[in-house]
Short mmCIF file of C-alpha atoms in Angstrom, two decimals:
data_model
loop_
_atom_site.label_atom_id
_atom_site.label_comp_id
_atom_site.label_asym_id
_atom_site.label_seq_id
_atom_site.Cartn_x
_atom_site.Cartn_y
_atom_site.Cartn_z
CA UNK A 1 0.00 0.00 0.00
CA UNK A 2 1.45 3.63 -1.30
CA UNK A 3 1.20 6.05 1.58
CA UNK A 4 0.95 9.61 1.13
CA UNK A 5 1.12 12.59 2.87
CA UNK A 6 0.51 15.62 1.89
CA UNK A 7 1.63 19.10 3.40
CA UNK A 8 0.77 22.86 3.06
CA UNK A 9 2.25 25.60 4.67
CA UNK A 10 0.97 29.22 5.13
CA UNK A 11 2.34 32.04 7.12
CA UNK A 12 0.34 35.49 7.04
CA UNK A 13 -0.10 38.16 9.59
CA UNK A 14 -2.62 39.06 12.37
CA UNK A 15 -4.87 41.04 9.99
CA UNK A 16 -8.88 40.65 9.20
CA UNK A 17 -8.28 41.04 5.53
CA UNK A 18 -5.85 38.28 5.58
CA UNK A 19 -8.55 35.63 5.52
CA UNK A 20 -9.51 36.14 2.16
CA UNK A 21 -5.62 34.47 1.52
CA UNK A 22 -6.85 31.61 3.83
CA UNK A 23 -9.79 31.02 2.38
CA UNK A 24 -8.23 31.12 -1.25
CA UNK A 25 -5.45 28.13 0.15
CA UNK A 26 -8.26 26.24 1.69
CA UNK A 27 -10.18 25.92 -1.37
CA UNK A 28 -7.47 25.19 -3.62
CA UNK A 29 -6.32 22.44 -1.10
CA UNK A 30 -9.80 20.72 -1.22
CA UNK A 31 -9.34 20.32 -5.33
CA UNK A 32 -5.34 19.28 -5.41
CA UNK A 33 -6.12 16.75 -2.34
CA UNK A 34 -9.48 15.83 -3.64
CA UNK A 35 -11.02 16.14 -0.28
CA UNK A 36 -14.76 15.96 0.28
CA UNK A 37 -16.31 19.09 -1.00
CA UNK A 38 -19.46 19.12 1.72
CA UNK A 39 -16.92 19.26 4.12
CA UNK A 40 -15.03 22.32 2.80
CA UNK A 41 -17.47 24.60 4.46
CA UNK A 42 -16.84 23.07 7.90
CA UNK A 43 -13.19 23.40 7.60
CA UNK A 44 -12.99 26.87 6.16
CA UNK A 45 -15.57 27.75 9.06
CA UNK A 46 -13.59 26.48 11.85
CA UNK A 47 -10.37 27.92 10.34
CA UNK A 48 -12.01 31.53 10.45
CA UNK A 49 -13.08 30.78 13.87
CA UNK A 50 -9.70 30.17 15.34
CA UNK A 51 -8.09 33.08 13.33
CA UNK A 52 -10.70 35.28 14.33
CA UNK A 53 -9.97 34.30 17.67
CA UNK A 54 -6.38 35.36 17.50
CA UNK A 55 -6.77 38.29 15.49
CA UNK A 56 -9.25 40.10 18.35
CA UNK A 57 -7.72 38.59 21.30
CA UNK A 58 -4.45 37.30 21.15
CA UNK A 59 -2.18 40.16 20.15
CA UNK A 60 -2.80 43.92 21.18
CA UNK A 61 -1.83 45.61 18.18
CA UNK A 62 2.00 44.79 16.72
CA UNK A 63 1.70 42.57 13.59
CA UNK A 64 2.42 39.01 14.40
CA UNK A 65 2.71 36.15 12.29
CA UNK A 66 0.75 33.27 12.29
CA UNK A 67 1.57 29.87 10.70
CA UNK A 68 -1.12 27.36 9.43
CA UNK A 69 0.19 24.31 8.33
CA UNK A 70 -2.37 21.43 6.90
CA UNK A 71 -0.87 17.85 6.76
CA UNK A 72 -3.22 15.65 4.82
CA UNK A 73 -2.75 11.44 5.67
CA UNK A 74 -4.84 8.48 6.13
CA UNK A 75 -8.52 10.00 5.34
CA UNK A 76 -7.19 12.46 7.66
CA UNK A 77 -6.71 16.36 7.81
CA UNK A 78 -5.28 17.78 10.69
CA UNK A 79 -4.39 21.91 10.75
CA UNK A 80 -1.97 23.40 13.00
CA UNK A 81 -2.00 27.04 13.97
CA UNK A 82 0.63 28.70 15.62
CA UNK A 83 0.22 32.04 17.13
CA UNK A 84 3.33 34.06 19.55
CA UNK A 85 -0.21 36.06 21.55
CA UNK A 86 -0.81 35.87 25.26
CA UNK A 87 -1.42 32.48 26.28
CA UNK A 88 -5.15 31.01 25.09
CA UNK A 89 -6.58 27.74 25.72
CA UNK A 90 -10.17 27.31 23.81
CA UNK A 91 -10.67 24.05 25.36
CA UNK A 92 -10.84 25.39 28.47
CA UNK A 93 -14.03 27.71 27.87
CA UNK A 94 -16.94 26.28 28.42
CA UNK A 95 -18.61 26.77 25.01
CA UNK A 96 -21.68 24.84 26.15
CA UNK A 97 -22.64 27.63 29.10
CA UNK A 98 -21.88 30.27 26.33
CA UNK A 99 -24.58 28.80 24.04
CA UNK A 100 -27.09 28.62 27.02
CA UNK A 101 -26.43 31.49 27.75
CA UNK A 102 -29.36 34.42 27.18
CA UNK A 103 -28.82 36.04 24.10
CA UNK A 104 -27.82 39.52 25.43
CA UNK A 105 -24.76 38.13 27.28
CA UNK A 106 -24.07 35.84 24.33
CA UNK A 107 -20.33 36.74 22.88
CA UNK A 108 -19.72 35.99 19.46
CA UNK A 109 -15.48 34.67 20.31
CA UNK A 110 -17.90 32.09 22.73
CA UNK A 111 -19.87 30.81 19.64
CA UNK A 112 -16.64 30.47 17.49
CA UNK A 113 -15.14 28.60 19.99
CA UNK A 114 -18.55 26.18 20.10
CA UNK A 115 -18.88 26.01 16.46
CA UNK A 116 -14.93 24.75 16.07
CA UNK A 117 -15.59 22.28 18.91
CA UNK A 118 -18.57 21.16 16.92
CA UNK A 119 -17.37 20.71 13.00
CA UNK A 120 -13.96 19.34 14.32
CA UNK A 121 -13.55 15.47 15.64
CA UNK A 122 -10.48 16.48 17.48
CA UNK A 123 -8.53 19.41 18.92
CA UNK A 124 -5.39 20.02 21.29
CA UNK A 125 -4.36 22.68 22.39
CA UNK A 126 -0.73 23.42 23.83
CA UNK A 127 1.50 26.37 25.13
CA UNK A 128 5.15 25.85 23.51
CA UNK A 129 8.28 28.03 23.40
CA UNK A 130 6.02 31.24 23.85
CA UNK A 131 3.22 30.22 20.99
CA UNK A 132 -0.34 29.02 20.83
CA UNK A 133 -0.56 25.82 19.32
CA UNK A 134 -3.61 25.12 18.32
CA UNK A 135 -4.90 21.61 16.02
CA UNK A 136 -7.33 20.54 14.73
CA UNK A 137 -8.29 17.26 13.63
CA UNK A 138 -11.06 16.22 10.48
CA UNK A 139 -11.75 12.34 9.25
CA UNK A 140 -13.61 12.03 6.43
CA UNK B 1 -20.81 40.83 -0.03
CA UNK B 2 -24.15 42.66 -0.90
CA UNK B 3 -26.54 44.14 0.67
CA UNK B 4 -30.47 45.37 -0.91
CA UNK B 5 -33.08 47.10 1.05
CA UNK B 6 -36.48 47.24 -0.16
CA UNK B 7 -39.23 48.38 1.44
CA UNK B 8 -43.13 47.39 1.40
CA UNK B 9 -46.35 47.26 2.87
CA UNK B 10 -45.33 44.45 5.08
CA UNK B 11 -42.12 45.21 6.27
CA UNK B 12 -38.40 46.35 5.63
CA UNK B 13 -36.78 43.82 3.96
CA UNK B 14 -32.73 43.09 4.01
CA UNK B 15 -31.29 40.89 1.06
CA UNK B 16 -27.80 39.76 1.62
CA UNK B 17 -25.70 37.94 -1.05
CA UNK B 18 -22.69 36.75 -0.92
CA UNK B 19 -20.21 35.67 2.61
CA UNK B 20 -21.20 37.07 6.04
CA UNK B 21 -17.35 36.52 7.75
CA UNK B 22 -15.25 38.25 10.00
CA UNK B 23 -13.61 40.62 6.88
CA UNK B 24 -17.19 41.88 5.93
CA UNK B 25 -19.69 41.69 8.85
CA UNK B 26 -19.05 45.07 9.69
CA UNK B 27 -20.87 46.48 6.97
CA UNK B 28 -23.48 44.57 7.32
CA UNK B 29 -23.49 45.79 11.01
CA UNK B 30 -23.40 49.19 9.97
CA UNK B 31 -26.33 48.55 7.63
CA UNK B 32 -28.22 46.77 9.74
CA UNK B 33 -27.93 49.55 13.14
CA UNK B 34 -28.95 52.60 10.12
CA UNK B 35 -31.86 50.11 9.38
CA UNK B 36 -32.86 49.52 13.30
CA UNK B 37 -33.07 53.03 13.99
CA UNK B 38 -36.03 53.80 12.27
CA UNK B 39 -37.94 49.87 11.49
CA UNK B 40 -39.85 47.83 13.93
CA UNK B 41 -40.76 44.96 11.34
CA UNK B 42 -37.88 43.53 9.64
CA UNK B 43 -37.30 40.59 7.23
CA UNK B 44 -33.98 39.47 6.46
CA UNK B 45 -33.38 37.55 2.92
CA UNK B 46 -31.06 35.07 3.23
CA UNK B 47 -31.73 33.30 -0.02
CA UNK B 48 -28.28 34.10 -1.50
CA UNK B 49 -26.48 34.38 1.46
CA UNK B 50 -23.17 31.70 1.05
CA UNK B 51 -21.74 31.76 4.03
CA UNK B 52 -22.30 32.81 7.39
CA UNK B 53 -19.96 32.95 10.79
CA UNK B 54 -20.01 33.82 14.37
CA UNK B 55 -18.97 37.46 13.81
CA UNK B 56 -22.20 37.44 11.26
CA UNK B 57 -24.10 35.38 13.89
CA UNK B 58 -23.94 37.75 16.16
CA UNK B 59 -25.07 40.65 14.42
CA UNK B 60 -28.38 38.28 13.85
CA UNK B 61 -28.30 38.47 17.28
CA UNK B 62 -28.15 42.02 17.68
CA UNK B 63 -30.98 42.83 15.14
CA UNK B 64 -32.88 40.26 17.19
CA UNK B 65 -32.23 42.18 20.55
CA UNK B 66 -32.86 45.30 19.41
CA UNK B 67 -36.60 44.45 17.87
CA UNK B 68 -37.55 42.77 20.76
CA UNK B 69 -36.41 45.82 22.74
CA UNK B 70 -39.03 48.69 20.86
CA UNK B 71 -41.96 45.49 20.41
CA UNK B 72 -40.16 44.89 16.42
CA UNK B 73 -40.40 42.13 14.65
CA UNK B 74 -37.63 39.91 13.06
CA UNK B 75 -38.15 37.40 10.47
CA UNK B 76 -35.70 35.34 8.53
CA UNK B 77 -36.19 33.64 4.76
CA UNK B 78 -34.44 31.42 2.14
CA UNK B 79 -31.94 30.31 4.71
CA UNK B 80 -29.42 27.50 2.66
CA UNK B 81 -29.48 24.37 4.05
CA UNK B 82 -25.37 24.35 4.99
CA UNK B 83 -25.96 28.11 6.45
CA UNK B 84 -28.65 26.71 8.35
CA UNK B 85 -26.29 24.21 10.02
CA UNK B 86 -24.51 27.08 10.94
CA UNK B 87 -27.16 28.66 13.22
CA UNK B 88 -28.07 25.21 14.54
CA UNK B 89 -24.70 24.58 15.36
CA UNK B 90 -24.18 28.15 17.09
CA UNK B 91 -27.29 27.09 19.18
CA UNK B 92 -29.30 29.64 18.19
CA UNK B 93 -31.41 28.78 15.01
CA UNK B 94 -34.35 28.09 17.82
CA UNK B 95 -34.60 31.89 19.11
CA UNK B 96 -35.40 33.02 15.14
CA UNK B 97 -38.54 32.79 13.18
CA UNK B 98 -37.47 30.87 9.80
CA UNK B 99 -39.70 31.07 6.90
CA UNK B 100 -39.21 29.10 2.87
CA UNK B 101 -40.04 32.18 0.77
CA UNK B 102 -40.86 36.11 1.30
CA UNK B 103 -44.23 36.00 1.10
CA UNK B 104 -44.66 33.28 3.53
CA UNK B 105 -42.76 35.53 5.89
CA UNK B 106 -44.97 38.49 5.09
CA UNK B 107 -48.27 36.65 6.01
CA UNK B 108 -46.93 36.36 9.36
CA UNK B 109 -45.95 40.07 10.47
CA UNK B 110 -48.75 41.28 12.91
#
């Protein structure tokens, strides 16, 4: 059996109108690795959540890189993003109290962080060398 | 993304094509607060909306808040069946009213 693996690299900056670049690599992933187009939406989704996420409250307001890196084996993708903002752990807000939440105290970062937890199967989080590692896990 | 107001006997109505992310939600925001100052009954299209995410969500949200606030009224149409997911998955497709077509929303404003 021929294994592959298959691996995409992105750096861009801490900036809203950077997403449209994301978006564009996303998409053209999806057609080179042949991945499941009804799931493209739920990636590109979660990927926007996350870098929404570090773009309002990870960095106060010096540019700052941000790597995504996409690594494509076994039915599986699994996207990394690294961020050098003040430490951030997603996992451990409780998303599920945010949803129940009435919806005048509702906070949009609170229903990003729910909808990643929900389109994802798998996500770690750790705090390395002064950067956010953040990654997320999709079987198809 | 694109925004069309129309307005008619039954109520203001808000057609948005296109992606509803964090790069463009702010206009739609903008839009949308012009729009609240002076409706009560609003109907937002969402028959050629793409795309929608949590910073769009939440201006939903906000439009919903505010009507309820001054006794409005906030309707939604045409939502696609993957944006759809979206809302269920934020949790909060339950708090909107979601009609198939305009005029089915229209026969339902007070």
């Amino acid at each position: 059996m021929v294994r592959t693996m298959k691996t995409k690299n992105l750096q861009i900056q801490n900036k809203i109108s950077e997403l449209h670049r994301i978006n564009q690599v996303i998409d053209a992933l999806f057609m080179e690795w042949e991945l499941p187009v009804k799931s493209k939406f739920k990636v590109i989704l979660a990927v926007e959540e996350v870098f929404a996420n570090i773009v309002n409250y990870a960095y106060d307001i010096r540019e700052q890189p941000i790597d995504l890196q996409f690594l494509f084996e076994n039915e599986m993708l699994t996207i990394r993003v690294l961020d050098y903002g003040k430490p951030f752990n997603p996992l451990q807000f409780d998303s599920e109290a945010e949803i129940k939440k009435p919806i005048e105290e509702k906070e949009s970062g609170g229903i990003g962080i729910h909808i990643i937890k929900s389109v994802m199967n798998e996500i770690n989080y750790q705090r390395k060398n002064g950067r956010n590692i953040l990654t997320l896990k999709k079987t198809f | 993304m694109k925004i069309e107001e129309t307005r008619n006997e039954h109520a203001y109505i808000v057609k948005i094509t296109g992606k509803v992310d964090t790069a463009s939600y702010r206009y739609f925001e903008n839009t949308m607060l012009d729009v609240l100052e002076t409706e009560k009954n609003v109907l937002l299209d969402c028959t050629d909306m793409t795309y929608i995410s949590s910073a769009g969500i939440r201006v939903f949200l906000m439009v919903l808040k505010t009507l309820q606030s001054k006794n409005g009224q906030l309707k939604l149409c045409g939502i696609r069946n993957d944006t759809k997911e979206i809302f269920e998955i934020s949790g909060v497709s339950k708090l909107f009213e979601i009609y198939t077509t305009q005029l089915e929303a229209y026969t339902n404003f007070d």
